Amino acid sequence: MEYLKVIGKKNLKGSVKISGAKNAALPLLASTILSSRKIDISNLPDVVDINTLLKLLEMLGSTYNKKNGILTIDSTTINQTKATYDIVKTMRASILVLGPLLARFGHCEVSLPGGCAIGQRPVDLHLKALEQMGAIIEIKNGYIDAKAPNGLKGATIVFDKITVTGTENIVMAAALAHGETTIINAAKEPEVVNLCDVLKDAGVQIEGIGTNTIKIVGSNQKLLDFKEFTIIPDRIEAGTYLCAGAITNSILKVDNVIPEHLEAVIAKFEEMGYNILKEKLSITILPANKIKPIHITTTEYPGFPTDMQAQFMAVATMAEGVSIIDEKLFENRFMHVSELTRMGADITLNGTVATIQGTPKKLFGTDVMATDLRASSALVLAGLVANGETNIHRIYHLDRGYDKLEVKLQTLGANITRDEEKK
Ligand code: EPU
């Protein structure tokens, strides 16, 4: 197994190009199930989760190739409708094939994703919404067995809770359904917008894109006329590199981003005393005279993203004073706390609230363990300012969602290397 070695206290400087968004690419790849033709996709990130979904699509019958940074995928050839446990257990986002498979074929089986490190993460809302669209769903031997022999029917869905992949699944299902679907309390994350825009380009009538109420007119099971499309930049990757600038108090620029997608994150940097320069497709963070503590409550877009919580906690360890972070989305998304504490951070947890007493200059390097994707990047960030050497183990979590993280950090001046664990 591989690990990352970070030698702290190096100044960072320069700019980094942000890759395409993993969480936009996943539903968009699943949406190719709805296409009547081959599609060219640009700006796909080179991360493990994307390869996992491609493998699943290939098992279902899709074919694809990558050339000059463009993925060409043909999902018209799909002839299987079962997403097996072997693959779903490695990536929960495999649930994204449920809506499009059911809408196109009228039946499918998808292994139930289990819990995961950051919380229980049920899929009840996806299933309830599909049932409202006429699906007959049974849970059999750990599989979601879904049937809609005459196709799905448009319905009014009111989500009890805002769900990103749930909204995406229903948008895809509704695109091929009979009649009109209205989703109330829909997610409005930029990744959901990217999906809706691509479907609209493919001829689907969609209203309310980027709002909490989305209306979709289905195609009566006719496959869609997809055009080539581009994945939006990864706002969480961009935010993570801005945190690398913040924690080392360096000047650092992220290129190929949409600044509007990072407003809540930028506001928190400014509250902490950093200066932020926004240009059309880039953001630069400038050092703070004094790093001030922050209060953060994670929430749905356009609020502060849960996917940036761990990284900001690492930055908060450098603040002069007490920061408070309340994690409202995932009940167990604090696995990085014990690892940061092992590096000398002073953090106490009470339910979903973490209190961080800033200890500038006091973190020290040690062996730490990555527990989930964003927790892993928080440990790398802490390693950048720790005294001595930090070895981050179990980095397969990191590779699921960060495209060439150590290479990008090296170009910014960080001393970070990937190595094989000695047996
Ligand atoms: N929820 C339910 N029932 C459901 C679905 C969700 O109770 O049927 C709950 C969840 O347990 C959670 C809340 O609703 O408390 C929101 O979960 P959501 O469904 O929005 O999360 P998700 O769609 O599974 C996506 C991202 C996550 C990101 C969350 C929140 C993808 C592939 N994943 O997950 O990304 O944290 O939205 O923004 O888009 C990551 O990239 O590291 C990551 C975990």
PDB file of C-alpha atoms in Angstrom, residues 4 6 117-118 240 307 309-311 314 333-337 339-340 343 368-384 390-402 405 409 416 418:
ATOM      1  CA  LEU A   4       2.313  10.129   1.462  1.00  0.00           C
ATOM      2  CA  VAL A   6       5.077  15.409   3.886  1.00  0.00           C
ATOM      3  CA  ALA A 117     -17.119   6.198   7.353  1.00  0.00           C
ATOM      4  CA  ILE A 118     -18.908   9.562   7.434  1.00  0.00           C
ATOM      5  CA  THR A 240      -8.663  22.456  -0.752  1.00  0.00           C
ATOM      6  CA  ASP A 307     -16.910  18.558   1.782  1.00  0.00           C
ATOM      7  CA  GLN A 309     -15.283  20.989   6.706  1.00  0.00           C
ATOM      8  CA  ALA A 310     -12.218  18.843   7.439  1.00  0.00           C
ATOM      9  CA  GLN A 311      -9.860  21.109   5.468  1.00  0.00           C
ATOM     10  CA  ALA A 314      -6.952  21.951   9.698  1.00  0.00           C
ATOM     11  CA  ARG A 333     -17.775  13.197   9.608  1.00  0.00           C
ATOM     12  CA  PHE A 334     -15.184  13.900  12.291  1.00  0.00           C
ATOM     13  CA  MET A 335     -12.772  11.003  11.904  1.00  0.00           C
ATOM     14  CA  HIS A 336      -9.970  13.487  11.155  1.00  0.00           C
ATOM     15  CA  VAL A 337     -10.307  14.983  14.659  1.00  0.00           C
ATOM     16  CA  GLU A 339      -5.695  12.200  13.750  1.00  0.00           C
ATOM     17  CA  LEU A 340      -5.265  15.993  13.917  1.00  0.00           C
ATOM     18  CA  MET A 343      -0.445  15.885  15.439  1.00  0.00           C
ATOM     19  CA  VAL A 368      -1.586   9.381  10.677  1.00  0.00           C
ATOM     20  CA  MET A 369      -4.332   7.463   8.963  1.00  0.00           C
ATOM     21  CA  ALA A 370      -6.699   8.744   6.291  1.00  0.00           C
ATOM     22  CA  THR A 371     -10.294   7.723   7.014  1.00  0.00           C
ATOM     23  CA  ASP A 372     -12.296   9.263   4.197  1.00  0.00           C
ATOM     24  CA  LEU A 373     -11.640  11.418   1.167  1.00  0.00           C
ATOM     25  CA  ARG A 374     -11.841  14.912   2.657  1.00  0.00           C
ATOM     26  CA  ALA A 375     -10.341  13.858   6.007  1.00  0.00           C
ATOM     27  CA  SER A 376      -7.303  12.670   4.029  1.00  0.00           C
ATOM     28  CA  SER A 377      -6.744  16.067   2.477  1.00  0.00           C
ATOM     29  CA  ALA A 378      -7.071  17.739   5.899  1.00  0.00           C
ATOM     30  CA  LEU A 379      -4.174  15.585   7.126  1.00  0.00           C
ATOM     31  CA  VAL A 380      -2.048  16.575   4.127  1.00  0.00           C
ATOM     32  CA  LEU A 381      -2.815  20.241   4.884  1.00  0.00           C
ATOM     33  CA  ALA A 382      -1.801  19.799   8.523  1.00  0.00           C
ATOM     34  CA  GLY A 383       1.388  18.063   7.352  1.00  0.00           C
ATOM     35  CA  LEU A 384       2.317  21.161   5.328  1.00  0.00           C
ATOM     36  CA  THR A 390       4.031  13.470   8.557  1.00  0.00           C
ATOM     37  CA  ASN A 391       3.294  10.087   7.002  1.00  0.00           C
ATOM     38  CA  ILE A 392      -0.298   9.749   5.807  1.00  0.00           C
ATOM     39  CA  HIS A 393      -1.396   6.136   5.440  1.00  0.00           C
ATOM     40  CA  ARG A 394      -4.416   4.606   3.650  1.00  0.00           C
ATOM     41  CA  ILE A 395      -4.288   7.225   0.913  1.00  0.00           C
ATOM     42  CA  TYR A 396      -6.531   5.168  -1.332  1.00  0.00           C
ATOM     43  CA  HIS A 397      -9.268   7.386   0.153  1.00  0.00           C
ATOM     44  CA  LEU A 398      -7.484  10.424  -1.224  1.00  0.00           C
ATOM     45  CA  ASP A 399      -6.971   8.900  -4.660  1.00  0.00           C
ATOM     46  CA  ARG A 400     -10.736   8.443  -4.989  1.00  0.00           C
ATOM     47  CA  GLY A 401     -11.254  12.159  -5.443  1.00  0.00           C
ATOM     48  CA  TYR A 402      -8.042  14.186  -5.822  1.00  0.00           C
ATOM     49  CA  LEU A 405      -2.606  15.769  -5.434  1.00  0.00           C
ATOM     50  CA  LEU A 409       1.439  20.341  -4.392  1.00  0.00           C
ATOM     51  CA  ILE A 416       5.532  15.757  -0.479  1.00  0.00           C
ATOM     52  CA  ARG A 418       4.401   9.077  -2.475  1.00  0.00           C
TER      53      ARG A 418
END
